[in-house]
Amino acid sequence: MPRRPNILMVLTDDHASHAVGAYGSVVNTTPQIDRIAASGWVMEHAYCTNSICTPSRASILTGIYSHVNGVTTLSTHLDNTLPTFVSRLQEEGYRTAVFGKWHLGEGEDHQPRHFDDWEVLRDQGEYVDPLFLTPEGEHRRTGYATDVITDLALEWLDRRQAEDPDAPWCLLVHHKAPHRSWIPDEKHAGMYTDPIPVPETFTDDYATRGVAAHRAAMRVADHLTRDDLKQDPPEGLTYEQTALWKYQRYMEDYLACVASVDDNVGRLIDRLTEHGLFEDTFLTYASDQGFFLGDHGWYDKRFMYDESIRMPMLFSYPAALPAGKRSERFITNVDLARTFLEAAGVEPDPGMQGTSFFTDLREELPPPPDQAFYYRYWENDDGIHHALAHYGIRTERYKLIYFYNDGLGLPGTRAAVFAPEWELYDLERDPDELHNRVLDPEYAQVLAALKERLAREQAKVGDEPYVVTHDGAGLPLPRNRPPQPVR
Ligand code: CA
């Protein structure tokens, strides 16, 4: 009987996979994170099922979708009586801890539970001298958040090994970085002053997209604030030049925050190795979602376009998994809980959704045919980023997105009234998702088939079609009417 693995997850906030060396980044290097790739698996198709912090974190812990665990938005907090992979591990003798960003609620019913030890950032967390919440109350720690959180994890690890080296453990290291407002550690400031490559889609004009893309206030050129950029653009630049200057400023700080994460991942791997634990630890590096790095002109996430939904996800567990592998298997944040539990030989809670892919990784099984995953973003204009709610599916070749655009133009308000809209992308011919094919007759059959597939995938995870509540003029539709078909 092999030793039960330790479970160590480093979860960052808003770290796009295209800013990870192992994913072919052209804007930075991440030599420490890449060590995980060299000793394990890089998941090429890891996706978030609701691309925003709180819901993704809840889905990772509980192994269930937003519409089932109720954590659909930033303001819906986690019911901490729900089973999680951590609660199951604790019940089976694992020692458990979480340090760093929580962001799932701070009241008694929402704060960390089933952790032997925890110390988490208040709210979104601060980069410098951050305030922490603990079971004993709050206190401030001095230093740079990414270092401080790693220090807490290392101290815990050392203590665990000193007190009870035979008990398996589960340790979650949750960084605030590289979340907005991108404040680098002093030692990384100035690391990226050379011109940073600009993505080809930076000047996307959204010509064939629905209103959601036009309405979103996430544009590098228009919506980054002085707090984000820390200085005013030079005077006398054109609009285009100013946009590029803002992109450079934004990316300099974003990538410097990532550099600190990378250093600290190295510290964790080194300490595991010193303790002789690296072989027997199921080590995961992931982010709660992806992020736009100037792609389509944006920063932020939310939308179902690939840069936003694609999570970096790397695993190593040398005692059981092969090294230096890349997987084309579709995997989502919902799948992590069952995967960790299978690796640990612990039965999942029967209510957990998702699929364990641990055996697939161990035995290097090919991905199943005809993969697809269901996505839903629930916030229908948060009043800041103005992204509209939508759902859809991504298959290996296509992506279908449905924006219901409902209830935004209520009578008496100045907001425009919109009708539902579809977007369809052929990822083989158009990997940058620039050409919405929904009105293209050539794609009529594909569209019909994808709509059916979407309905099937939605039903399979227990979600339901959105029922429109207002007509095209913004007037409330009568209640108790039959649900409107999604067409
Ligand atoms: Ca996030």
CSV table of C-alpha atoms and ligand atoms in Angstrom, one decimal:
chain,number,residue,atom,x,y,z
A,1,MET,CA,0.0,0.0,0.0
A,2,PRO,CA,1.7,3.2,-1.1
A,3,ARG,CA,1.8,6.1,1.3
A,4,ARG,CA,-1.2,8.5,1.1
A,5,PRO,CA,-0.1,11.6,-0.8
A,6,ASN,CA,0.1,15.0,0.7
A,7,ILE,CA,-2.1,17.5,-1.2
A,8,LEU,CA,-0.6,20.9,-1.8
A,9,MET,CA,-2.4,23.4,-3.9
A,10,VAL,CA,-1.0,26.8,-4.8
A,11,LEU,CA,-3.9,28.8,-6.1
A,12,THR,CA,-3.3,32.3,-7.5
A,13,ASP,CA,-5.8,35.0,-8.3
A,14,ASP,CA,-6.2,36.0,-12.0
A,15,HIS,CA,-3.0,34.4,-13.3
A,16,ALA,CA,-3.5,33.8,-17.0
A,17,SER,CA,-2.0,30.7,-18.5
A,18,HIS,CA,-0.5,32.8,-21.2
A,19,ALA,CA,1.8,34.3,-18.5
A,20,VAL,CA,3.2,30.9,-17.6
A,21,GLY,CA,6.4,29.7,-19.3
A,22,ALA,CA,5.2,26.1,-19.5
A,23,TYR,CA,2.2,27.4,-21.5
A,24,GLY,CA,4.5,29.1,-24.0
A,25,SER,CA,4.3,32.7,-22.6
A,26,VAL,CA,5.8,35.3,-24.8
A,27,VAL,CA,5.7,38.0,-22.1
A,28,ASN,CA,7.5,36.4,-19.2
A,29,THR,CA,9.3,33.4,-17.8
A,30,THR,CA,8.2,31.3,-14.7
A,31,PRO,CA,11.2,29.0,-14.1
A,32,GLN,CA,9.8,27.8,-10.7
A,33,ILE,CA,6.3,27.0,-11.8
A,34,ASP,CA,7.8,25.3,-14.8
A,35,ARG,CA,9.6,22.8,-12.4
A,36,ILE,CA,6.1,21.4,-11.7
A,37,ALA,CA,5.6,21.0,-15.5
A,38,ALA,CA,8.9,19.2,-15.8
A,39,SER,CA,8.1,16.7,-13.0
A,40,GLY,CA,4.4,16.2,-13.9
A,41,TRP,CA,1.5,17.3,-16.1
A,42,VAL,CA,0.5,20.5,-17.9
A,43,MET,CA,-3.2,20.6,-18.5
A,44,GLU,CA,-3.7,22.3,-21.9
A,45,HIS,CA,-7.5,22.5,-21.6
A,46,ALA,CA,-8.2,23.5,-18.0
A,47,TYR,CA,-11.3,25.7,-17.8
A,48,CYS,CA,-13.2,27.6,-15.2
A,49,THR,CA,-16.9,27.1,-15.2
A,50,ASN,CA,-17.7,30.7,-14.0
A,51,SER,CA,-14.8,33.1,-14.5
A,52,ILE,CA,-14.8,35.1,-11.4
A,53,CYS,CA,-13.0,34.7,-8.0
A,54,THR,CA,-15.6,33.7,-5.4
A,55,PRO,CA,-17.6,31.3,-7.5
A,56,SER,CA,-14.5,29.6,-8.9
A,57,ARG,CA,-13.0,29.1,-5.4
A,58,ALA,CA,-16.3,27.7,-4.2
A,59,SER,CA,-16.5,25.2,-7.1
A,60,ILE,CA,-12.9,24.1,-6.5
A,61,LEU,CA,-13.5,23.4,-2.8
A,62,THR,CA,-16.9,21.8,-3.1
A,63,GLY,CA,-16.6,20.1,-6.5
A,64,ILE,CA,-20.0,21.5,-7.6
A,65,TYR,CA,-21.2,24.1,-10.0
A,66,SER,CA,-22.3,27.6,-9.0
A,67,HIS,CA,-26.0,27.0,-9.6
A,68,VAL,CA,-25.8,24.0,-7.1
A,69,ASN,CA,-23.6,25.4,-4.4
A,70,GLY,CA,-25.3,28.8,-4.6
A,71,VAL,CA,-22.1,30.8,-5.0
A,72,THR,CA,-22.9,32.4,-8.4
A,73,THR,CA,-21.5,35.9,-7.8
A,74,LEU,CA,-19.0,37.9,-5.8
A,75,SER,CA,-21.7,38.6,-3.2
A,76,THR,CA,-23.0,35.1,-2.7
A,77,HIS,CA,-20.8,33.5,0.0
A,78,LEU,CA,-20.0,29.9,0.6
A,79,ASP,CA,-22.2,27.8,3.0
A,80,ASN,CA,-19.3,26.3,5.0
A,81,THR,CA,-21.4,23.3,6.1
A,82,LEU,CA,-21.2,22.0,2.5
A,83,PRO,CA,-18.8,19.0,2.1
A,84,THR,CA,-15.5,19.9,0.4
A,85,PHE,CA,-12.5,17.9,-0.6
A,86,VAL,CA,-10.8,19.4,2.5
A,87,SER,CA,-13.6,18.2,4.9
A,88,ARG,CA,-13.5,14.7,3.4
A,89,LEU,CA,-9.7,14.6,3.8
A,90,GLN,CA,-9.9,15.8,7.4
A,91,GLU,CA,-12.5,13.2,8.2
A,92,GLU,CA,-10.1,10.6,6.9
A,93,GLY,CA,-7.2,11.7,9.0
A,94,TYR,CA,-5.5,14.4,7.0
A,95,ARG,CA,-4.2,17.5,8.7
A,96,THR,CA,-5.5,20.5,6.9
A,97,ALA,CA,-4.6,24.2,6.6
A,98,VAL,CA,-5.3,27.2,4.4
A,99,PHE,CA,-3.3,30.4,4.2
A,100,GLY,CA,-3.9,33.5,2.1
A,101,LYS,CA,-6.9,34.6,0.1
A,102,TRP,CA,-10.3,33.1,1.0
A,103,HIS,CA,-12.9,35.6,-0.4
A,104,LEU,CA,-15.8,33.2,0.3
A,105,GLY,CA,-17.3,35.2,3.2
A,106,GLU,CA,-16.0,36.1,6.6
A,107,GLY,CA,-19.1,35.5,8.9
A,108,GLU,CA,-19.3,32.3,11.0
A,109,ASP,CA,-21.3,30.5,8.3
A,110,HIS,CA,-18.8,31.3,5.6
A,111,GLN,CA,-15.3,31.5,7.0
A,112,PRO,CA,-12.9,28.5,6.7
A,113,ARG,CA,-14.1,25.3,8.2
A,114,HIS,CA,-12.6,21.8,8.4
A,115,PHE,CA,-9.1,23.4,8.5
A,116,ASP,CA,-7.0,22.5,11.5
A,117,ASP,CA,-5.2,25.9,11.0
A,118,TRP,CA,-6.2,28.9,8.9
A,119,GLU,CA,-5.2,32.4,8.5
A,120,VAL,CA,-6.8,34.3,5.6
A,121,LEU,CA,-6.7,37.7,4.0
A,122,ARG,CA,-9.5,40.0,4.9
A,123,ASP,CA,-11.8,40.6,1.9
A,124,GLN,CA,-9.8,40.9,-1.4
A,125,GLY,CA,-6.6,41.2,0.5
A,126,GLU,CA,-3.8,43.8,0.5
A,127,TYR,CA,-0.4,43.4,-1.2
A,128,VAL,CA,1.7,45.2,1.5
A,129,ASP,CA,1.4,44.6,5.3
A,130,PRO,CA,-1.9,42.7,4.8
A,131,LEU,CA,-4.6,42.3,7.4
A,132,PHE,CA,-5.4,38.6,8.2
A,133,LEU,CA,-8.4,37.0,9.8
A,134,THR,CA,-7.8,34.0,12.1
A,135,PRO,CA,-10.0,31.9,14.4
A,136,GLU,CA,-8.8,34.3,17.2
A,137,GLY,CA,-9.6,37.5,15.3
A,138,GLU,CA,-7.8,39.8,12.9
A,139,HIS,CA,-4.2,41.0,12.9
A,140,ARG,CA,-1.8,42.6,10.5
A,141,ARG,CA,1.4,41.1,9.3
A,142,THR,CA,4.4,43.0,8.0
A,143,GLY,CA,5.8,42.3,4.5
A,144,TYR,CA,4.8,41.6,0.9
A,145,ALA,CA,1.7,39.4,0.8
A,146,THR,CA,3.0,36.7,-1.5
A,147,ASP,CA,6.1,36.2,0.7
A,148,VAL,CA,4.0,36.4,4.0
A,149,ILE,CA,1.5,33.8,2.8
A,150,THR,CA,4.3,31.5,1.7
A,151,ASP,CA,6.1,32.0,5.1
A,152,LEU,CA,2.9,30.9,6.9
A,153,ALA,CA,2.7,27.8,4.7
A,154,LEU,CA,6.4,26.9,5.2
A,155,GLU,CA,6.2,27.4,9.0
A,156,TRP,CA,3.1,25.2,9.1
A,157,LEU,CA,4.8,22.5,7.0
A,158,ASP,CA,7.9,22.5,9.2
A,159,ARG,CA,5.7,22.2,12.3
A,160,ARG,CA,3.7,19.4,10.8
A,161,GLN,CA,6.9,17.5,10.0
A,162,ALA,CA,8.4,18.1,13.5
A,163,GLU,CA,5.2,17.0,15.3
A,164,ASP,CA,3.8,14.2,13.3
A,165,PRO,CA,5.8,13.3,10.1
A,166,ASP,CA,3.7,10.3,9.3
A,167,ALA,CA,0.3,11.9,9.0
A,168,PRO,CA,-0.7,13.1,5.5
A,169,TRP,CA,-1.7,16.7,5.1
A,170,CYS,CA,-3.6,19.0,2.8
A,171,LEU,CA,-2.2,22.5,2.5
A,172,LEU,CA,-3.8,25.3,0.5
A,173,VAL,CA,-1.6,28.3,-0.4
A,174,HIS,CA,-3.9,31.0,-1.8
A,175,HIS,CA,-2.2,34.1,-3.1
A,176,LYS,CA,-3.8,37.5,-3.7
A,177,ALA,CA,-1.4,38.0,-6.6
A,178,PRO,CA,-1.6,38.8,-9.4
A,179,HIS,CA,-5.0,40.4,-8.8
A,180,ARG,CA,-5.7,44.0,-9.5
A,181,SER,CA,-4.3,46.6,-8.5
A,182,TRP,CA,-1.0,44.8,-9.3
A,183,ILE,CA,1.4,46.2,-6.7
A,184,PRO,CA,4.8,44.5,-7.2
A,185,ASP,CA,7.3,43.7,-4.5
A,186,GLU,CA,10.0,46.3,-4.5
A,187,LYS,CA,12.6,43.8,-5.5
A,188,HIS,CA,10.7,43.0,-8.7
A,189,ALA,CA,9.9,46.6,-9.7
A,190,GLY,CA,11.5,47.4,-13.0
A,191,MET,CA,11.9,43.8,-14.1
A,192,TYR,CA,9.8,44.4,-17.2
A,193,THR,CA,10.7,47.8,-18.5
A,194,ASP,CA,11.5,46.6,-22.0
A,195,PRO,CA,8.6,46.8,-24.5
A,196,ILE,CA,6.2,43.9,-23.8
A,197,PRO,CA,4.8,42.1,-26.8
A,198,VAL,CA,1.3,43.4,-27.6
A,199,PRO,CA,-1.4,40.7,-28.4
A,200,GLU,CA,-2.6,40.6,-32.0
A,201,THR,CA,-6.2,41.1,-30.9
A,202,PHE,CA,-5.4,44.3,-28.9
A,203,THR,CA,-7.3,46.5,-31.3
A,204,ASP,CA,-10.3,44.1,-31.7
A,205,ASP,CA,-13.3,46.3,-32.7
A,206,TYR,CA,-15.9,43.6,-31.7
A,207,ALA,CA,-17.4,44.0,-35.2
A,208,THR,CA,-19.3,40.8,-35.2
A,209,ARG,CA,-19.9,40.4,-31.5
A,210,GLY,CA,-23.1,41.2,-29.5
A,211,VAL,CA,-23.6,44.2,-27.3
A,212,ALA,CA,-21.9,42.6,-24.3
A,213,ALA,CA,-18.4,43.1,-25.7
A,214,HIS,CA,-19.1,46.8,-26.6
A,215,ARG,CA,-20.6,47.5,-23.2
A,216,ALA,CA,-18.0,45.9,-21.0
A,217,ALA,CA,-15.9,48.5,-19.1
A,218,MET,CA,-12.7,46.4,-19.1
A,219,ARG,CA,-10.7,48.1,-21.8
A,220,VAL,CA,-7.0,48.8,-21.2
A,221,ALA,CA,-7.3,52.0,-23.3
A,222,ASP,CA,-10.4,53.3,-21.5
A,223,HIS,CA,-11.0,51.8,-18.1
A,224,LEU,CA,-7.7,51.3,-16.2
A,225,THR,CA,-7.5,53.9,-13.4
A,226,ARG,CA,-4.7,55.9,-12.1
A,227,ASP,CA,-4.6,53.5,-9.1
A,228,ASP,CA,-4.0,50.7,-11.5
A,229,LEU,CA,-1.3,52.5,-13.5
A,230,LYS,CA,0.2,54.5,-10.6
A,231,GLN,CA,1.0,57.4,-12.8
A,232,ASP,CA,-0.6,59.6,-15.5
A,233,PRO,CA,0.2,58.9,-19.2
A,234,PRO,CA,2.7,61.3,-20.7
A,235,GLU,CA,1.1,64.3,-22.4
A,236,GLY,CA,0.9,64.7,-26.1
A,237,LEU,CA,0.2,61.1,-27.0
A,238,THR,CA,-2.5,60.0,-29.5
A,239,TYR,CA,-5.3,57.8,-28.2
A,240,GLU,CA,-3.6,54.7,-29.8
A,241,GLN,CA,-0.2,55.7,-28.2
A,242,THR,CA,-1.8,56.2,-24.8
A,243,ALA,CA,-3.5,52.8,-25.1
A,244,LEU,CA,-0.1,51.1,-25.7
A,245,TRP,CA,1.5,53.1,-22.9
A,246,LYS,CA,-1.3,51.9,-20.5
A,247,TYR,CA,-0.8,48.3,-21.7
A,248,GLN,CA,2.9,48.5,-21.0
A,249,ARG,CA,2.3,49.9,-17.5
A,250,TYR,CA,-0.4,47.4,-16.7
A,251,MET,CA,1.7,44.4,-17.9
A,252,GLU,CA,4.9,45.6,-16.1
A,253,ASP,CA,3.2,45.5,-12.8
A,254,TYR,CA,1.1,42.4,-13.5
A,255,LEU,CA,4.2,40.4,-14.6
A,256,ALA,CA,6.2,41.6,-11.6
A,257,CYS,CA,3.5,40.3,-9.3
A,258,VAL,CA,3.7,37.0,-11.1
A,259,ALA,CA,7.5,37.0,-10.6
A,260,SER,CA,7.0,37.0,-6.9
A,261,VAL,CA,4.5,34.2,-7.1
A,262,ASP,CA,7.0,32.2,-9.1
A,263,ASP,CA,9.9,32.8,-6.6
A,264,ASN,CA,7.6,31.7,-3.8
A,265,VAL,CA,6.5,28.5,-5.7
A,266,GLY,CA,10.3,27.8,-5.8
A,267,ARG,CA,10.6,28.2,-2.1
A,268,LEU,CA,7.7,25.7,-1.5
A,269,ILE,CA,9.2,23.1,-3.9
A,270,ASP,CA,12.6,23.5,-2.2
A,271,ARG,CA,11.2,23.0,1.2
A,272,LEU,CA,9.2,20.0,0.1
A,273,THR,CA,12.4,18.5,-1.3
A,274,GLU,CA,14.4,19.3,1.9
A,275,HIS,CA,11.8,17.4,3.9
A,276,GLY,CA,11.9,14.5,1.4
A,277,LEU,CA,8.2,15.1,0.6
A,278,PHE,CA,8.3,16.1,-3.1
A,279,GLU,CA,7.8,12.6,-4.4
A,280,ASP,CA,4.8,11.9,-2.2
A,281,THR,CA,3.0,15.2,-2.6
A,282,PHE,CA,0.3,15.8,-5.2
A,283,LEU,CA,1.4,19.4,-6.0
A,284,THR,CA,-1.0,21.6,-8.0
A,285,TYR,CA,-0.4,25.1,-9.4
A,286,ALA,CA,-3.6,26.7,-10.6
A,287,SER,CA,-5.3,30.1,-10.8
A,288,ASP,CA,-9.0,30.7,-10.0
A,289,GLN,CA,-9.5,31.7,-13.7
A,290,GLY,CA,-7.6,33.2,-16.6
A,291,PHE,CA,-7.3,36.9,-17.4
A,292,PHE,CA,-7.2,39.1,-20.5
A,293,LEU,CA,-3.6,40.5,-20.9
A,294,GLY,CA,-4.6,43.1,-23.5
A,295,ASP,CA,-6.3,40.4,-25.5
A,296,HIS,CA,-9.3,41.9,-27.3
A,297,GLY,CA,-8.2,45.2,-25.8
A,298,TRP,CA,-9.2,44.0,-22.3
A,299,TYR,CA,-7.9,43.4,-18.8
A,300,ASP,CA,-10.1,41.3,-16.4
A,301,LYS,CA,-12.0,38.1,-17.0
A,302,ARG,CA,-15.8,37.2,-16.8
A,303,PHE,CA,-16.4,36.5,-20.5
A,304,MET,CA,-16.3,33.0,-22.0
A,305,TYR,CA,-13.5,33.8,-24.4
A,306,ASP,CA,-10.5,31.5,-24.0
A,307,GLU,CA,-8.1,33.9,-22.3
A,308,SER,CA,-10.5,34.4,-19.5
A,309,ILE,CA,-11.8,30.8,-18.9
A,310,ARG,CA,-8.5,29.0,-19.4
A,311,MET,CA,-6.8,28.3,-16.0
A,312,PRO,CA,-3.2,27.4,-15.7
A,313,MET,CA,-3.2,24.0,-14.1
A,314,LEU,CA,-0.1,21.9,-13.5
A,315,PHE,CA,0.3,18.8,-11.4
A,316,SER,CA,3.2,16.8,-10.0
A,317,TYR,CA,3.2,13.7,-7.9
A,318,PRO,CA,6.3,11.8,-8.9
A,319,ALA,CA,5.5,8.7,-6.8
A,320,ALA,CA,2.4,8.0,-9.0
A,321,LEU,CA,2.3,10.3,-12.0
A,322,PRO,CA,4.6,10.4,-15.1
A,323,ALA,CA,6.8,13.5,-15.7
A,324,GLY,CA,7.0,16.0,-18.5
A,325,LYS,CA,3.5,15.3,-19.9
A,326,ARG,CA,0.9,17.5,-21.5
A,327,SER,CA,-2.8,16.6,-21.5
A,328,GLU,CA,-5.4,17.5,-24.1
A,329,ARG,CA,-8.1,16.4,-21.7
A,330,PHE,CA,-10.8,18.9,-20.9
A,331,ILE,CA,-10.8,19.5,-17.1
A,332,THR,CA,-12.6,22.2,-15.1
A,333,ASN,CA,-12.4,23.7,-11.7
A,334,VAL,CA,-15.3,21.5,-10.7
A,335,ASP,CA,-13.2,18.4,-11.4
A,336,LEU,CA,-10.4,19.2,-8.9
A,337,ALA,CA,-12.2,18.0,-5.7
A,338,ARG,CA,-12.9,14.5,-7.0
A,339,THR,CA,-9.4,14.3,-8.5
A,340,PHE,CA,-7.6,15.2,-5.2
A,341,LEU,CA,-9.8,12.7,-3.3
A,342,GLU,CA,-9.1,9.9,-5.7
A,343,ALA,CA,-5.4,10.6,-5.4
A,344,ALA,CA,-5.7,10.3,-1.6
A,345,GLY,CA,-7.9,7.2,-1.8
A,346,VAL,CA,-10.8,9.0,-0.1
A,347,GLU,CA,-14.4,8.5,-1.1
A,348,PRO,CA,-15.9,11.8,-2.4
A,349,ASP,CA,-19.2,13.1,-1.1
A,350,PRO,CA,-21.9,11.7,-3.3
A,351,GLY,CA,-23.2,15.2,-4.1
A,352,MET,CA,-19.9,16.2,-5.7
A,353,GLN,CA,-20.2,16.8,-9.4
A,354,GLY,CA,-17.3,16.7,-11.8
A,355,THR,CA,-15.1,13.8,-12.7
A,356,SER,CA,-11.8,12.6,-11.3
A,357,PHE,CA,-9.1,12.4,-13.9
A,358,PHE,CA,-6.4,11.0,-11.6
A,359,THR,CA,-6.5,7.6,-13.2
A,360,ASP,CA,-6.3,9.2,-16.6
A,361,LEU,CA,-3.1,11.0,-15.6
A,362,ARG,CA,-1.5,8.1,-13.9
A,363,GLU,CA,-2.1,5.7,-16.8
A,364,GLU,CA,-1.7,8.3,-19.5
A,365,LEU,CA,-5.1,7.6,-21.0
A,366,PRO,CA,-6.1,9.5,-24.1
A,367,PRO,CA,-8.8,12.2,-23.7
A,368,PRO,CA,-12.4,10.9,-24.3
A,369,PRO,CA,-13.9,11.7,-27.7
A,370,ASP,CA,-16.1,14.7,-28.4
A,371,GLN,CA,-15.3,16.7,-25.3
A,372,ALA,CA,-17.3,19.7,-24.2
A,373,PHE,CA,-17.8,21.8,-21.0
A,374,TYR,CA,-20.6,24.0,-19.8
A,375,TYR,CA,-20.0,27.6,-18.7
A,376,ARG,CA,-22.1,30.2,-17.0
A,377,TYR,CA,-21.3,33.7,-15.8
A,378,TRP,CA,-24.1,34.9,-13.6
A,379,GLU,CA,-23.5,38.6,-12.8
A,380,ASN,CA,-25.7,40.5,-15.2
A,381,ASP,CA,-23.8,43.9,-15.1
A,382,ASP,CA,-22.1,44.3,-11.8
A,383,GLY,CA,-22.2,48.1,-12.1
A,384,ILE,CA,-18.4,48.3,-12.5
A,385,HIS,CA,-17.2,46.1,-15.3
A,386,HIS,CA,-20.7,46.0,-17.0
A,387,ALA,CA,-20.1,42.5,-18.3
A,388,LEU,CA,-23.4,40.8,-19.1
A,389,ALA,CA,-24.5,37.4,-17.9
A,390,HIS,CA,-24.2,34.5,-20.4
A,391,TYR,CA,-23.9,30.8,-20.7
A,392,GLY,CA,-22.6,28.4,-23.3
A,393,ILE,CA,-20.5,25.4,-24.2
A,394,ARG,CA,-17.0,25.0,-25.5
A,395,THR,CA,-16.3,21.9,-27.6
A,396,GLU,CA,-12.9,20.9,-29.0
A,397,ARG,CA,-13.7,22.8,-32.2
A,398,TYR,CA,-16.5,25.3,-31.4
A,399,LYS,CA,-17.8,27.7,-28.9
A,400,LEU,CA,-21.4,28.7,-28.5
A,401,ILE,CA,-22.4,31.6,-26.2
A,402,TYR,CA,-25.9,32.8,-25.2
A,403,PHE,CA,-26.2,36.3,-23.8
A,404,TYR,CA,-29.7,36.7,-22.4
A,405,ASN,CA,-29.4,40.5,-22.1
A,406,ASP,CA,-32.5,40.7,-19.9
A,407,GLY,CA,-33.9,43.2,-17.5
A,408,LEU,CA,-31.3,45.8,-18.1
A,409,GLY,CA,-33.4,48.4,-19.7
A,410,LEU,CA,-36.2,48.7,-17.2
A,411,PRO,CA,-38.7,51.5,-17.8
A,412,GLY,CA,-37.6,54.8,-16.3
A,413,THR,CA,-33.9,54.0,-16.6
A,414,ARG,CA,-31.5,55.3,-19.2
A,415,ALA,CA,-30.1,51.9,-19.9
A,416,ALA,CA,-30.6,50.4,-23.3
A,417,VAL,CA,-32.9,47.5,-23.8
A,418,PHE,CA,-31.5,44.5,-25.6
A,419,ALA,CA,-32.7,41.3,-27.0
A,420,PRO,CA,-30.9,37.9,-26.4
A,421,GLU,CA,-27.9,37.3,-28.6
A,422,TRP,CA,-25.8,34.3,-29.7
A,423,GLU,CA,-22.1,34.1,-30.5
A,424,LEU,CA,-20.5,31.1,-32.3
A,425,TYR,CA,-16.8,30.7,-32.9
A,426,ASP,CA,-15.0,28.1,-35.0
A,427,LEU,CA,-11.8,27.7,-32.9
A,428,GLU,CA,-10.1,25.7,-35.6
A,429,ARG,CA,-10.3,28.4,-38.3
A,430,ASP,CA,-10.5,31.3,-35.8
A,431,PRO,CA,-8.6,30.5,-32.6
A,432,ASP,CA,-8.6,34.2,-31.6
A,433,GLU,CA,-12.4,34.2,-31.6
A,434,LEU,CA,-12.7,37.3,-33.8
A,435,HIS,CA,-15.5,36.1,-36.2
A,436,ASN,CA,-18.9,35.4,-34.8
A,437,ARG,CA,-20.5,32.9,-37.2
A,438,VAL,CA,-24.0,32.9,-35.8
A,439,LEU,CA,-25.5,34.5,-38.9
A,440,ASP,CA,-23.3,32.7,-41.4
A,441,PRO,CA,-25.4,30.3,-43.4
A,442,GLU,CA,-22.4,28.0,-43.8
A,443,TYR,CA,-22.7,27.3,-40.0
A,444,ALA,CA,-26.4,26.8,-39.8
A,445,GLN,CA,-26.2,23.1,-39.1
A,446,VAL,CA,-23.3,23.5,-36.7
A,447,LEU,CA,-25.3,26.1,-34.8
A,448,ALA,CA,-28.4,23.9,-34.5
A,449,ALA,CA,-26.3,21.0,-33.3
A,450,LEU,CA,-24.4,23.1,-30.8
A,451,LYS,CA,-27.7,24.5,-29.4
A,452,GLU,CA,-28.9,21.0,-28.8
A,453,ARG,CA,-25.6,20.1,-27.2
A,454,LEU,CA,-25.7,23.1,-25.0
A,455,ALA,CA,-29.2,22.1,-23.8
A,456,ARG,CA,-27.9,18.6,-23.1
A,457,GLU,CA,-24.8,19.7,-21.2
A,458,GLN,CA,-26.8,22.3,-19.2
A,459,ALA,CA,-29.3,19.6,-18.2
A,460,LYS,CA,-26.5,17.1,-17.4
A,461,VAL,CA,-25.1,19.4,-14.7
A,462,GLY,CA,-28.6,20.3,-13.4
A,463,ASP,CA,-28.9,23.8,-14.7
A,464,GLU,CA,-31.9,25.2,-16.5
A,465,PRO,CA,-32.3,27.6,-19.4
A,466,TYR,CA,-32.7,31.3,-18.4
A,467,VAL,CA,-36.3,32.5,-18.5
A,468,VAL,CA,-36.5,36.0,-20.0
A,469,THR,CA,-38.4,38.4,-17.6
A,470,HIS,CA,-38.7,41.4,-19.9
A,471,ASP,CA,-39.8,42.0,-23.4
A,472,GLY,CA,-37.7,43.8,-26.0
A,473,ALA,CA,-39.2,47.1,-24.9
A,474,GLY,CA,-38.1,46.5,-21.3
A,475,LEU,CA,-41.6,45.8,-20.0
A,476,PRO,CA,-42.0,43.0,-17.5
A,477,LEU,CA,-43.5,39.9,-19.0
A,478,PRO,CA,-46.4,38.3,-17.1
A,479,ARG,CA,-45.4,35.9,-14.4
A,480,ASN,CA,-46.4,32.2,-14.5
A,481,ARG,CA,-46.0,32.0,-18.2
A,482,PRO,CA,-44.4,29.0,-19.6
A,483,PRO,CA,-40.6,29.2,-19.9
A,484,GLN,CA,-39.4,30.8,-23.1
A,485,PRO,CA,-37.4,28.5,-25.4
A,486,VAL,CA,-33.8,29.4,-25.8
A,487,ARG,CA,-33.8,30.2,-29.5
B,1,CA,CA,-9.7,35.7,-9.6
